[in-house]
PDB file of C-alpha atoms in Angstrom:
ATOM      1  CA  MET A   1     -10.907   1.174 -25.943  1.00  0.00           C
ATOM      2  CA  ALA A   2     -13.199   1.748 -28.843  1.00  0.00           C
ATOM      3  CA  ASP A   3     -11.029   4.551 -30.055  1.00  0.00           C
ATOM      4  CA  SER A   4      -8.035   2.515 -30.969  1.00  0.00           C
ATOM      5  CA  GLU A   5     -10.074  -0.005 -32.643  1.00  0.00           C
ATOM      6  CA  THR A   6     -11.497   2.633 -35.158  1.00  0.00           C
ATOM      7  CA  LYS A   7      -8.027   3.973 -35.742  1.00  0.00           C
ATOM      8  CA  THR A   8      -6.684   0.620 -36.791  1.00  0.00           C
ATOM      9  CA  ALA A   9      -9.743  -0.043 -39.136  1.00  0.00           C
ATOM     10  CA  GLU A  10      -9.251   3.388 -40.669  1.00  0.00           C
ATOM     11  CA  HIS A  11      -5.589   3.140 -41.685  1.00  0.00           C
ATOM     12  CA  GLN A  12      -2.770   0.864 -41.659  1.00  0.00           C
ATOM     13  CA  ARG A  13       0.208   1.651 -39.256  1.00  0.00           C
ATOM     14  CA  GLN A  14       3.228   2.562 -41.167  1.00  0.00           C
ATOM     15  CA  VAL A  15       6.323   0.757 -39.700  1.00  0.00           C
ATOM     16  CA  LEU A  16       9.814   1.768 -40.983  1.00  0.00           C
ATOM     17  CA  ILE A  17      12.468  -0.889 -40.683  1.00  0.00           C
ATOM     18  CA  ALA A  18      15.914   0.605 -41.665  1.00  0.00           C
ATOM     19  CA  MET A  19      18.176  -2.290 -42.940  1.00  0.00           C
ATOM     20  CA  ASP A  20      21.548  -2.775 -44.449  1.00  0.00           C
ATOM     21  CA  GLU A  21      23.413  -5.997 -45.592  1.00  0.00           C
ATOM     22  CA  SER A  22      24.457  -6.899 -41.859  1.00  0.00           C
ATOM     23  CA  HIS A  23      22.879  -9.708 -39.954  1.00  0.00           C
ATOM     24  CA  HIS A  24      22.112  -6.954 -37.241  1.00  0.00           C
ATOM     25  CA  SER A  25      19.419  -5.796 -39.543  1.00  0.00           C
ATOM     26  CA  ASP A  26      18.047  -9.347 -40.258  1.00  0.00           C
ATOM     27  CA  ASP A  27      17.806  -9.859 -36.393  1.00  0.00           C
ATOM     28  CA  ALA A  28      16.021  -6.500 -36.146  1.00  0.00           C
ATOM     29  CA  PHE A  29      13.482  -7.677 -38.610  1.00  0.00           C
ATOM     30  CA  ASP A  30      12.913 -10.958 -37.132  1.00  0.00           C
ATOM     31  CA  TYR A  31      12.420  -9.369 -33.845  1.00  0.00           C
ATOM     32  CA  TYR A  32      10.013  -6.989 -35.265  1.00  0.00           C
ATOM     33  CA  MET A  33       8.059  -9.877 -36.679  1.00  0.00           C
ATOM     34  CA  LYS A  34       8.167 -11.948 -33.519  1.00  0.00           C
ATOM     35  CA  HIS A  35       7.354  -9.258 -30.821  1.00  0.00           C
ATOM     36  CA  VAL A  36       5.811  -6.203 -32.643  1.00  0.00           C
ATOM     37  CA  HIS A  37       4.157  -6.986 -35.887  1.00  0.00           C
ATOM     38  CA  ARG A  38       0.489  -6.341 -35.999  1.00  0.00           C
ATOM     39  CA  PRO A  39      -1.532  -7.973 -38.802  1.00  0.00           C
ATOM     40  CA  ASP A  40      -2.515  -4.693 -40.353  1.00  0.00           C
ATOM     41  CA  ASP A  41       0.980  -3.132 -40.439  1.00  0.00           C
ATOM     42  CA  HIS A  42       2.471  -1.840 -43.483  1.00  0.00           C
ATOM     43  CA  VAL A  43       6.204  -2.476 -43.309  1.00  0.00           C
ATOM     44  CA  VAL A  44       8.628  -0.275 -45.231  1.00  0.00           C
ATOM     45  CA  ILE A  45      12.049  -1.704 -45.416  1.00  0.00           C
ATOM     46  CA  LEU A  46      14.472   1.204 -46.080  1.00  0.00           C
ATOM     47  CA  TYR A  47      17.865   0.387 -47.549  1.00  0.00           C
ATOM     48  CA  VAL A  48      20.395   3.208 -47.672  1.00  0.00           C
ATOM     49  CA  PRO A  49      23.158   1.918 -49.983  1.00  0.00           C
ATOM     50  CA  GLU A  50      26.751   3.035 -49.537  1.00  0.00           C
ATOM     51  CA  TYR A  51      28.892   3.045 -52.359  1.00  0.00           C
ATOM     52  CA  HIS A  52      31.654   1.186 -50.472  1.00  0.00           C
ATOM     53  CA  ASN A  53      34.166   0.455 -53.361  1.00  0.00           C
ATOM     54  CA  VAL A  54      33.945   3.662 -55.378  1.00  0.00           C
ATOM     55  CA  ILE A  55      34.427   5.912 -52.129  1.00  0.00           C
ATOM     56  CA  GLN A  56      37.408   3.884 -50.714  1.00  0.00           C
ATOM     57  CA  SER A  57      39.551   3.885 -53.997  1.00  0.00           C
ATOM     58  CA  PRO A  58      40.435   7.427 -54.599  1.00  0.00           C
ATOM     59  CA  MET A  59      43.070   6.557 -57.059  1.00  0.00           C
ATOM     60  CA  VAL A  60      40.825   5.119 -59.514  1.00  0.00           C
ATOM     61  CA  MET A  61      38.705   8.302 -59.802  1.00  0.00           C
ATOM     62  CA  THR A  62      41.111   9.476 -62.572  1.00  0.00           C
ATOM     63  CA  ASP A  63      39.856   6.655 -65.001  1.00  0.00           C
ATOM     64  CA  VAL A  64      36.381   7.100 -65.946  1.00  0.00           C
ATOM     65  CA  ALA A  65      35.941   3.641 -67.342  1.00  0.00           C
ATOM     66  CA  VAL A  66      36.870   2.065 -64.160  1.00  0.00           C
ATOM     67  CA  VAL A  67      34.673   4.296 -62.034  1.00  0.00           C
ATOM     68  CA  SER A  68      31.731   3.530 -64.293  1.00  0.00           C
ATOM     69  CA  ASP A  69      32.293  -0.209 -64.032  1.00  0.00           C
ATOM     70  CA  MET A  70      32.409  -0.101 -60.368  1.00  0.00           C
ATOM     71  CA  MET A  71      29.336   2.062 -60.310  1.00  0.00           C
ATOM     72  CA  HIS A  72      27.648  -0.526 -62.369  1.00  0.00           C
ATOM     73  CA  GLU A  73      28.796  -3.225 -60.113  1.00  0.00           C
ATOM     74  CA  GLU A  74      27.349  -1.288 -57.006  1.00  0.00           C
ATOM     75  CA  THR A  75      24.166  -0.791 -58.857  1.00  0.00           C
ATOM     76  CA  GLU A  76      23.833  -4.533 -59.373  1.00  0.00           C
ATOM     77  CA  ARG A  77      24.763  -5.374 -55.679  1.00  0.00           C
ATOM     78  CA  ILE A  78      22.106  -2.922 -54.460  1.00  0.00           C
ATOM     79  CA  LYS A  79      19.546  -4.618 -56.798  1.00  0.00           C
ATOM     80  CA  GLY A  80      20.375  -7.828 -55.250  1.00  0.00           C
ATOM     81  CA  VAL A  81      20.049  -6.474 -51.741  1.00  0.00           C
ATOM     82  CA  VAL A  82      16.647  -5.113 -52.591  1.00  0.00           C
ATOM     83  CA  SER A  83      15.593  -8.131 -53.952  1.00  0.00           C
ATOM     84  CA  ARG A  84      16.570 -10.227 -50.944  1.00  0.00           C
ATOM     85  CA  LEU A  85      14.851  -7.634 -48.743  1.00  0.00           C
ATOM     86  CA  SER A  86      11.690  -7.925 -50.753  1.00  0.00           C
ATOM     87  CA  LYS A  87      11.429 -11.618 -50.270  1.00  0.00           C
ATOM     88  CA  LYS A  88      11.185 -10.928 -46.533  1.00  0.00           C
ATOM     89  CA  LEU A  89       8.001  -9.038 -47.149  1.00  0.00           C
ATOM     90  CA  LYS A  90       6.301 -11.987 -48.831  1.00  0.00           C
ATOM     91  CA  ASN A  91       3.686 -12.651 -46.613  1.00  0.00           C
ATOM     92  CA  ILE A  92       3.204  -9.332 -45.034  1.00  0.00           C
ATOM     93  CA  GLY A  93       2.069  -5.911 -46.490  1.00  0.00           C
ATOM     94  CA  GLY A  94       4.974  -3.792 -47.385  1.00  0.00           C
ATOM     95  CA  SER A  95       7.576  -2.368 -49.668  1.00  0.00           C
ATOM     96  CA  VAL A  96      11.381  -1.747 -50.022  1.00  0.00           C
ATOM     97  CA  LYS A  97      12.752   1.550 -50.464  1.00  0.00           C
ATOM     98  CA  SER A  98      16.410   2.179 -51.526  1.00  0.00           C
ATOM     99  CA  ILE A  99      17.488   5.707 -51.106  1.00  0.00           C
ATOM    100  CA  GLY A 100      21.016   7.061 -51.163  1.00  0.00           C
ATOM    101  CA  GLY A 101      22.501   9.582 -48.832  1.00  0.00           C
ATOM    102  CA  ASN A 102      23.447   9.854 -45.293  1.00  0.00           C
ATOM    103  CA  PRO A 103      21.760   6.782 -43.654  1.00  0.00           C
ATOM    104  CA  GLY A 104      20.749   8.702 -40.334  1.00  0.00           C
ATOM    105  CA  GLU A 105      19.387  11.709 -42.353  1.00  0.00           C
ATOM    106  CA  VAL A 106      17.618   9.521 -44.829  1.00  0.00           C
ATOM    107  CA  ILE A 107      16.088   7.382 -42.180  1.00  0.00           C
ATOM    108  CA  VAL A 108      14.595  10.360 -40.320  1.00  0.00           C
ATOM    109  CA  LYS A 109      13.490  12.040 -43.501  1.00  0.00           C
ATOM    110  CA  THR A 110      11.790   8.904 -44.852  1.00  0.00           C
ATOM    111  CA  SER A 111      10.113   8.439 -41.527  1.00  0.00           C
ATOM    112  CA  LYS A 112       8.318  11.673 -41.925  1.00  0.00           C
ATOM    113  CA  ASP A 113       7.592  11.305 -45.571  1.00  0.00           C
ATOM    114  CA  ILE A 114       5.654   7.928 -45.102  1.00  0.00           C
ATOM    115  CA  GLY A 115       4.154   9.106 -41.824  1.00  0.00           C
ATOM    116  CA  ALA A 116       5.772   6.314 -40.024  1.00  0.00           C
ATOM    117  CA  ALA A 117       4.464   5.354 -36.453  1.00  0.00           C
ATOM    118  CA  VAL A 118       7.767   3.874 -35.431  1.00  0.00           C
ATOM    119  CA  ILE A 119      11.349   3.350 -36.569  1.00  0.00           C
ATOM    120  CA  ILE A 120      12.993  -0.094 -36.214  1.00  0.00           C
ATOM    121  CA  LEU A 121      16.751  -0.396 -36.454  1.00  0.00           C
ATOM    122  CA  GLY A 122      19.596  -2.741 -35.431  1.00  0.00           C
ATOM    123  CA  SER A 123      22.013  -1.304 -33.024  1.00  0.00           C
ATOM    124  CA  ARG A 124      25.089  -1.718 -35.128  1.00  0.00           C
ATOM    125  CA  GLY A 125      25.823  -2.297 -38.752  1.00  0.00           C
ATOM    126  CA  MET A 126      25.636   0.458 -41.222  1.00  0.00           C
ATOM    127  CA  GLY A 127      29.169   1.395 -41.016  1.00  0.00           C
ATOM    128  CA  THR A 128      29.818   1.472 -37.292  1.00  0.00           C
ATOM    129  CA  ILE A 129      32.785   1.386 -35.216  1.00  0.00           C
ATOM    130  CA  ARG A 130      33.151  -2.078 -33.819  1.00  0.00           C
ATOM    131  CA  ARG A 131      33.908  -0.851 -30.286  1.00  0.00           C
ATOM    132  CA  THR A 132      30.671   0.717 -29.590  1.00  0.00           C
ATOM    133  CA  LEU A 133      27.548  -0.751 -28.527  1.00  0.00           C
ATOM    134  CA  LEU A 134      25.462   1.760 -30.355  1.00  0.00           C
ATOM    135  CA  GLY A 135      26.267   2.634 -33.981  1.00  0.00           C
ATOM    136  CA  SER A 136      26.584   6.104 -35.188  1.00  0.00           C
ATOM    137  CA  VAL A 137      23.466   5.710 -37.368  1.00  0.00           C
ATOM    138  CA  SER A 138      21.304   4.344 -34.573  1.00  0.00           C
ATOM    139  CA  ASP A 139      22.715   7.322 -32.429  1.00  0.00           C
ATOM    140  CA  TYR A 140      21.696   9.871 -35.027  1.00  0.00           C
ATOM    141  CA  VAL A 141      18.318   8.586 -35.488  1.00  0.00           C
ATOM    142  CA  MET A 142      17.748   8.341 -31.609  1.00  0.00           C
ATOM    143  CA  HIS A 143      18.389  12.014 -31.300  1.00  0.00           C
ATOM    144  CA  HIS A 144      16.672  13.292 -34.568  1.00  0.00           C
ATOM    145  CA  SER A 145      13.598  11.280 -34.760  1.00  0.00           C
ATOM    146  CA  HIS A 146      10.283  12.897 -33.819  1.00  0.00           C
ATOM    147  CA  ILE A 147       8.794   9.399 -33.464  1.00  0.00           C
ATOM    148  CA  PRO A 148       9.494   6.364 -31.186  1.00  0.00           C
ATOM    149  CA  VAL A 149      12.397   4.270 -32.360  1.00  0.00           C
ATOM    150  CA  LEU A 150      13.002   0.652 -31.529  1.00  0.00           C
ATOM    151  CA  VAL A 151      16.634  -0.126 -31.274  1.00  0.00           C
ATOM    152  CA  CYS A 152      17.207  -3.837 -31.548  1.00  0.00           C
ATOM    153  CA  LYS A 153      20.122  -5.426 -29.787  1.00  0.00           C
ATOM    154  CA  HIS A 154      21.369  -8.711 -30.524  1.00  0.00           C
ATOM    155  CA  PRO A 155      23.100 -10.740 -27.902  1.00  0.00           C
ATOM    156  CA  ASP A 156      25.939 -11.176 -30.398  1.00  0.00           C
ATOM    157  CA  VAL A 157      26.745  -7.619 -29.766  1.00  0.00           C
ATOM    158  CA  HIS A 158      27.915  -7.936 -26.279  1.00  0.00           C
ATOM    159  CA  LYS A 159      29.887 -11.186 -26.819  1.00  0.00           C
ATOM    160  CA  HIS A 160      32.037  -9.420 -29.253  1.00  0.00           C
ATOM    161  CA  HIS A 161      32.386  -6.246 -27.211  1.00  0.00           C
ATOM    162  CA  GLY A 162      35.471  -6.064 -25.143  1.00  0.00           C
ATOM    163  CA  HIS A 163      36.951  -9.223 -27.062  1.00  0.00           C
ATOM    164  CA  LYS A 164      40.384  -8.383 -28.346  1.00  0.00           C
ATOM    165  CA  GLY A 165      40.877 -11.607 -30.191  1.00  0.00           C
ATOM    166  CA  SER A 166      38.810 -12.587 -33.340  1.00  0.00           C
ATOM    167  CA  ASP A 167      35.864 -10.769 -34.265  1.00  0.00           C
ATOM    168  CA  PRO A 168      33.590 -13.197 -36.131  1.00  0.00           C
ATOM    169  CA  ASP A 169      31.572  -9.992 -37.271  1.00  0.00           C
ATOM    170  CA  HIS A 170      33.466  -9.582 -40.740  1.00  0.00           C
ATOM    171  CA  LYS A 171      30.605  -7.544 -42.294  1.00  0.00           C
ATOM    172  CA  HIS A 172      30.323  -4.012 -42.179  1.00  0.00           C
TER     173      HIS A 172
ATOM    174  CA  MET B   1       1.024 -19.561 -31.301  1.00  0.00           C
ATOM    175  CA  ALA B   2       0.944 -21.685 -28.060  1.00  0.00           C
ATOM    176  CA  SER B   3       4.340 -21.234 -26.391  1.00  0.00           C
ATOM    177  CA  ASP B   4       5.486 -20.958 -22.856  1.00  0.00           C
ATOM    178  CA  TYR B   5       7.365 -17.806 -23.658  1.00  0.00           C
ATOM    179  CA  GLN B   6       5.904 -14.829 -22.284  1.00  0.00           C
ATOM    180  CA  ARG B   7       6.879 -11.413 -23.091  1.00  0.00           C
ATOM    181  CA  VAL B   8       8.001  -9.160 -20.346  1.00  0.00           C
ATOM    182  CA  VAL B   9       8.021  -5.570 -21.030  1.00  0.00           C
ATOM    183  CA  LEU B  10      10.152  -3.241 -18.636  1.00  0.00           C
ATOM    184  CA  LEU B  11       8.978   0.188 -18.789  1.00  0.00           C
ATOM    185  CA  ALA B  12      10.904   2.905 -16.918  1.00  0.00           C
ATOM    186  CA  ALA B  13       8.606   5.693 -15.404  1.00  0.00           C
ATOM    187  CA  ASP B  14       8.476   8.793 -13.379  1.00  0.00           C
ATOM    188  CA  LEU B  15       6.123  11.481 -12.644  1.00  0.00           C
ATOM    189  CA  SER B  16       6.820  13.495 -16.119  1.00  0.00           C
ATOM    190  CA  GLU B  17       4.356  13.892 -18.808  1.00  0.00           C
ATOM    191  CA  HIS B  18       6.947  12.337 -21.151  1.00  0.00           C
ATOM    192  CA  SER B  19       6.655   9.151 -19.092  1.00  0.00           C
ATOM    193  CA  GLU B  20       2.928   9.108 -19.177  1.00  0.00           C
ATOM    194  CA  LYS B  21       2.876   9.749 -23.056  1.00  0.00           C
ATOM    195  CA  ALA B  22       5.548   6.824 -23.456  1.00  0.00           C
ATOM    196  CA  PHE B  23       3.310   4.549 -21.561  1.00  0.00           C
ATOM    197  CA  ASN B  24       0.291   5.394 -23.366  1.00  0.00           C
ATOM    198  CA  TRP B  25       2.096   5.049 -26.826  1.00  0.00           C
ATOM    199  CA  TYR B  26       3.333   1.684 -25.750  1.00  0.00           C
ATOM    200  CA  VAL B  27      -0.191   0.466 -25.038  1.00  0.00           C
ATOM    201  CA  GLN B  28      -1.556   1.768 -28.360  1.00  0.00           C
ATOM    202  CA  ASN B  29       1.226   0.681 -30.493  1.00  0.00           C
ATOM    203  CA  PHE B  30       3.264  -2.212 -29.012  1.00  0.00           C
ATOM    204  CA  HIS B  31       1.451  -3.836 -26.350  1.00  0.00           C
ATOM    205  CA  LYS B  32      -0.166  -7.269 -26.807  1.00  0.00           C
ATOM    206  CA  PRO B  33      -2.619  -8.620 -24.313  1.00  0.00           C
ATOM    207  CA  GLU B  34      -0.383 -11.427 -23.425  1.00  0.00           C
ATOM    208  CA  ASN B  35       2.468  -9.155 -22.378  1.00  0.00           C
ATOM    209  CA  LYS B  36       3.467  -8.727 -18.823  1.00  0.00           C
ATOM    210  CA  VAL B  37       4.417  -5.207 -18.112  1.00  0.00           C
ATOM    211  CA  VAL B  38       6.559  -3.992 -15.180  1.00  0.00           C
ATOM    212  CA  VAL B  39       6.665  -0.507 -14.648  1.00  0.00           C
ATOM    213  CA  VAL B  40       9.849   0.567 -12.702  1.00  0.00           C
ATOM    214  CA  HIS B  41      10.729   3.672 -10.887  1.00  0.00           C
ATOM    215  CA  THR B  42      14.060   4.743  -9.460  1.00  0.00           C
ATOM    216  CA  PRO B  43      13.683   7.372  -6.847  1.00  0.00           C
ATOM    217  CA  GLU B  44      16.267  10.194  -7.226  1.00  0.00           C
ATOM    218  CA  TYR B  45      17.313  11.721  -3.984  1.00  0.00           C
ATOM    219  CA  SER B  46      18.278  15.345  -4.373  1.00  0.00           C
ATOM    220  CA  MET B  47      21.138  15.533  -1.891  1.00  0.00           C
ATOM    221  CA  GLY B  48      24.224  17.476  -2.297  1.00  0.00           C
ATOM    222  CA  PRO B  49      27.378  16.881  -0.229  1.00  0.00           C
ATOM    223  CA  SER B  50      26.512  20.023   1.784  1.00  0.00           C
ATOM    224  CA  GLU B  51      23.336  18.857   3.043  1.00  0.00           C
ATOM    225  CA  MET B  52      24.636  16.019   4.943  1.00  0.00           C
ATOM    226  CA  SER B  53      22.626  16.788   8.277  1.00  0.00           C
ATOM    227  CA  THR B  54      20.422  13.910   9.560  1.00  0.00           C
ATOM    228  CA  SER B  55      17.158  15.882   9.213  1.00  0.00           C
ATOM    229  CA  LYS B  56      17.937  16.877   5.622  1.00  0.00           C
ATOM    230  CA  ILE B  57      18.686  13.213   4.723  1.00  0.00           C
ATOM    231  CA  GLU B  58      15.481  12.047   6.261  1.00  0.00           C
ATOM    232  CA  GLU B  59      13.664  14.852   4.551  1.00  0.00           C
ATOM    233  CA  SER B  60      15.089  13.808   1.162  1.00  0.00           C
ATOM    234  CA  ILE B  61      14.276  10.161   1.811  1.00  0.00           C
ATOM    235  CA  GLN B  62      10.695  11.026   2.663  1.00  0.00           C
ATOM    236  CA  GLU B  63      10.240  13.225  -0.382  1.00  0.00           C
ATOM    237  CA  ALA B  64      11.689  10.612  -2.539  1.00  0.00           C
ATOM    238  CA  ASN B  65       9.391   7.844  -1.220  1.00  0.00           C
ATOM    239  CA  ALA B  66       6.316  10.177  -1.431  1.00  0.00           C
ATOM    240  CA  LYS B  67       7.134  10.591  -5.220  1.00  0.00           C
ATOM    241  CA  THR B  68       7.652   6.919  -5.595  1.00  0.00           C
ATOM    242  CA  GLU B  69       4.073   6.289  -4.048  1.00  0.00           C
ATOM    243  CA  MET B  70       2.734   8.823  -6.433  1.00  0.00           C
ATOM    244  CA  VAL B  71       4.200   7.128  -9.418  1.00  0.00           C
ATOM    245  CA  LYS B  72       3.105   3.629  -8.138  1.00  0.00           C
ATOM    246  CA  THR B  73      -0.545   4.794  -7.603  1.00  0.00           C
ATOM    247  CA  LYS B  74      -0.522   6.459 -11.048  1.00  0.00           C
ATOM    248  CA  PHE B  75       0.811   3.572 -13.058  1.00  0.00           C
ATOM    249  CA  VAL B  76      -0.914   0.802 -11.112  1.00  0.00           C
ATOM    250  CA  GLU B  77      -4.186   2.590 -12.003  1.00  0.00           C
ATOM    251  CA  LYS B  78      -3.411   3.068 -15.746  1.00  0.00           C
ATOM    252  CA  MET B  79      -2.426  -0.480 -15.863  1.00  0.00           C
ATOM    253  CA  SER B  80      -5.628  -1.738 -14.449  1.00  0.00           C
ATOM    254  CA  GLU B  81      -7.557   0.502 -16.580  1.00  0.00           C
ATOM    255  CA  CYS B  82      -6.000  -1.131 -19.571  1.00  0.00           C
ATOM    256  CA  GLY B  83      -6.696  -4.590 -18.126  1.00  0.00           C
ATOM    257  CA  MET B  84      -3.096  -5.406 -18.304  1.00  0.00           C
ATOM    258  CA  ASN B  85      -1.123  -7.837 -16.490  1.00  0.00           C
ATOM    259  CA  GLY B  86       1.281  -5.656 -14.747  1.00  0.00           C
ATOM    260  CA  GLU B  87       3.135  -4.691 -11.702  1.00  0.00           C
ATOM    261  CA  PHE B  88       5.125  -1.777 -10.279  1.00  0.00           C
ATOM    262  CA  VAL B  89       8.641  -2.075  -8.841  1.00  0.00           C
ATOM    263  CA  ALA B  90      10.702   0.481  -7.208  1.00  0.00           C
ATOM    264  CA  LEU B  91      14.554   0.190  -7.723  1.00  0.00           C
ATOM    265  CA  GLU B  92      17.013   1.705  -5.625  1.00  0.00           C
ATOM    266  CA  ASP B  93      20.239   3.146  -7.266  1.00  0.00           C
ATOM    267  CA  ARG B  94      21.957   6.292  -7.487  1.00  0.00           C
ATOM    268  CA  ASN B  95      21.955   5.771 -11.318  1.00  0.00           C
ATOM    269  CA  PRO B  96      18.595   5.218 -12.754  1.00  0.00           C
ATOM    270  CA  GLY B  97      19.907   3.970 -15.968  1.00  0.00           C
ATOM    271  CA  HIS B  98      22.156   1.322 -14.353  1.00  0.00           C
ATOM    272  CA  ALA B  99      19.254   0.205 -12.249  1.00  0.00           C
ATOM    273  CA  ILE B 100      17.081  -0.246 -15.095  1.00  0.00           C
ATOM    274  CA  CYS B 101      19.470  -2.304 -17.134  1.00  0.00           C
ATOM    275  CA  LYS B 102      20.409  -4.678 -14.330  1.00  0.00           C
ATOM    276  CA  TYR B 103      16.752  -5.300 -13.480  1.00  0.00           C
ATOM    277  CA  ALA B 104      15.946  -5.962 -17.131  1.00  0.00           C
ATOM    278  CA  GLU B 105      18.629  -8.803 -17.033  1.00  0.00           C
ATOM    279  CA  ARG B 106      17.203 -10.166 -13.869  1.00  0.00           C
ATOM    280  CA  ILE B 107      13.758 -10.495 -15.110  1.00  0.00           C
ATOM    281  CA  ASN B 108      14.700 -11.403 -18.654  1.00  0.00           C
ATOM    282  CA  ALA B 109      12.751  -8.466 -20.085  1.00  0.00           C
ATOM    283  CA  THR B 110      11.960  -8.613 -23.800  1.00  0.00           C
ATOM    284  CA  PHE B 111      12.502  -5.208 -24.178  1.00  0.00           C
ATOM    285  CA  ILE B 112      12.734  -1.880 -22.296  1.00  0.00           C
ATOM    286  CA  VAL B 113      10.375   1.242 -22.977  1.00  0.00           C
ATOM    287  CA  THR B 114      11.667   4.599 -22.095  1.00  0.00           C
ATOM    288  CA  GLY B 115      10.508   8.096 -22.701  1.00  0.00           C
ATOM    289  CA  THR B 116      12.952  10.942 -23.230  1.00  0.00           C
ATOM    290  CA  ARG B 117      13.046  14.428 -21.463  1.00  0.00           C
ATOM    291  CA  GLY B 118      13.975  15.909 -24.762  1.00  0.00           C
ATOM    292  CA  LEU B 119      17.130  17.396 -23.365  1.00  0.00           C
ATOM    293  CA  GLY B 120      19.288  19.315 -25.965  1.00  0.00           C
ATOM    294  CA  LYS B 121      22.984  18.017 -26.611  1.00  0.00           C
ATOM    295  CA  PHE B 122      24.471  20.408 -23.886  1.00  0.00           C
ATOM    296  CA  ARG B 123      21.980  19.594 -21.086  1.00  0.00           C
ATOM    297  CA  ARG B 124      22.318  15.905 -21.896  1.00  0.00           C
ATOM    298  CA  THR B 125      26.018  16.047 -21.478  1.00  0.00           C
ATOM    299  CA  MET B 126      25.786  17.984 -18.221  1.00  0.00           C
ATOM    300  CA  LEU B 127      22.647  16.440 -16.529  1.00  0.00           C
ATOM    301  CA  GLY B 128      23.052  12.924 -18.030  1.00  0.00           C
ATOM    302  CA  SER B 129      20.390  11.114 -20.026  1.00  0.00           C
ATOM    303  CA  VAL B 130      18.851   7.933 -18.667  1.00  0.00           C
ATOM    304  CA  SER B 131      17.648   6.927 -21.975  1.00  0.00           C
ATOM    305  CA  ASP B 132      21.029   7.413 -23.434  1.00  0.00           C
ATOM    306  CA  TYR B 133      22.504   5.254 -20.724  1.00  0.00           C
ATOM    307  CA  ILE B 134      20.030   2.667 -21.291  1.00  0.00           C
ATOM    308  CA  LEU B 135      20.463   2.527 -25.090  1.00  0.00           C
ATOM    309  CA  HIS B 136      24.110   2.073 -24.722  1.00  0.00           C
ATOM    310  CA  HIS B 137      24.202  -0.413 -21.850  1.00  0.00           C
ATOM    311  CA  ALA B 138      21.013  -2.480 -22.101  1.00  0.00           C
ATOM    312  CA  HIS B 139      21.502  -6.097 -23.401  1.00  0.00           C
ATOM    313  CA  VAL B 140      17.915  -6.107 -24.784  1.00  0.00           C
ATOM    314  CA  PRO B 141      16.155  -3.823 -27.362  1.00  0.00           C
ATOM    315  CA  VAL B 142      14.994  -0.592 -26.162  1.00  0.00           C
ATOM    316  CA  LEU B 143      12.090   1.492 -27.405  1.00  0.00           C
ATOM    317  CA  VAL B 144      12.698   5.237 -26.944  1.00  0.00           C
ATOM    318  CA  CYS B 145       9.526   6.944 -27.070  1.00  0.00           C
ATOM    319  CA  ARG B 146      10.438  10.159 -28.667  1.00  0.00           C
ATOM    320  CA  LEU B 147       7.096  12.005 -28.955  1.00  0.00           C
ATOM    321  CA  LYS B 148       8.081  15.446 -29.936  1.00  0.00           C
ATOM    322  CA  TYR B 149       4.969  15.856 -32.092  1.00  0.00           C
ATOM    323  CA  LEU B 150       2.659  15.044 -29.169  1.00  0.00           C
ATOM    324  CA  LEU B 151       3.870  17.565 -26.804  1.00  0.00           C
ATOM    325  CA  LYS B 152       1.774  20.241 -28.458  1.00  0.00           C
ATOM    326  CA  ASP B 153      -1.393  18.365 -29.241  1.00  0.00           C
ATOM    327  CA  ASP B 154      -2.535  15.954 -26.825  1.00  0.00           C
ATOM    328  CA  LYS B 155      -3.943  13.136 -29.104  1.00  0.00           C
ATOM    329  CA  TYR B 156      -3.033  10.511 -26.633  1.00  0.00           C
TER     330      TYR B 156
END
């Protein structure tokens, strides 16, 4: 297969891994490293921050000072997340992007912008309804992507599904 | 990385171009030489309730079997061309998605590879989508090879 050898020598493969703060994303990243990663991959971790606090408190919108405080808090939080995600790329070539907007749309658009070969996602997290096995973001990306998508499922997802009792998955 | 663990990749296939492209893409981008690949095919019997005569049923079955043979031949050849450790399995089930998910569990697949037929929203609802089913029901990661950009120019 001389063809594929010259291809990899010529350019790095761009791998887009969409992540949020949930452990599903971490699992997806680990899965990628364990089963998919190739030495010359260039990994782009995409984080689409959601401004939780501000959006969920409509009543504070009247007080500019409070809103700007919250925005500041959010900005700091996002910086923290980006920093944590960057650490994952320590030994491999890559970068972290943080782009605001509708997660599904941002993921698909970014994949086109960077010329990604594949998109890697967790199956939940990113503001999904707990009942579903496939989150709304993964669903969106699945149906709008022009390139292959790897949806990583963690065994956890199926332990929680259908359990009416405690849901240890507290994070969003 | 000496480990007893061997990756088993389950690849759902049929006679379509999408399937072939998904396989090719997998080989170029995800395959590792130590992976074991299992290509599966679920024959679809096109039988309506009105066609219940014995001869019609026999015909249907023969047609489906002939197709399965074709898929088998095609992919066994492709797998040996790539020099991969692979095998072909025909699964029996009215619901291909269900068959694939169950089989993946049975063989402890590391992940499932499927192509898509690129059906629009409406047709997906009416005809059902195997890749959608697999995505929602599989207990392991699923690689869905959407290859819209390849349908025009055949780089693979």
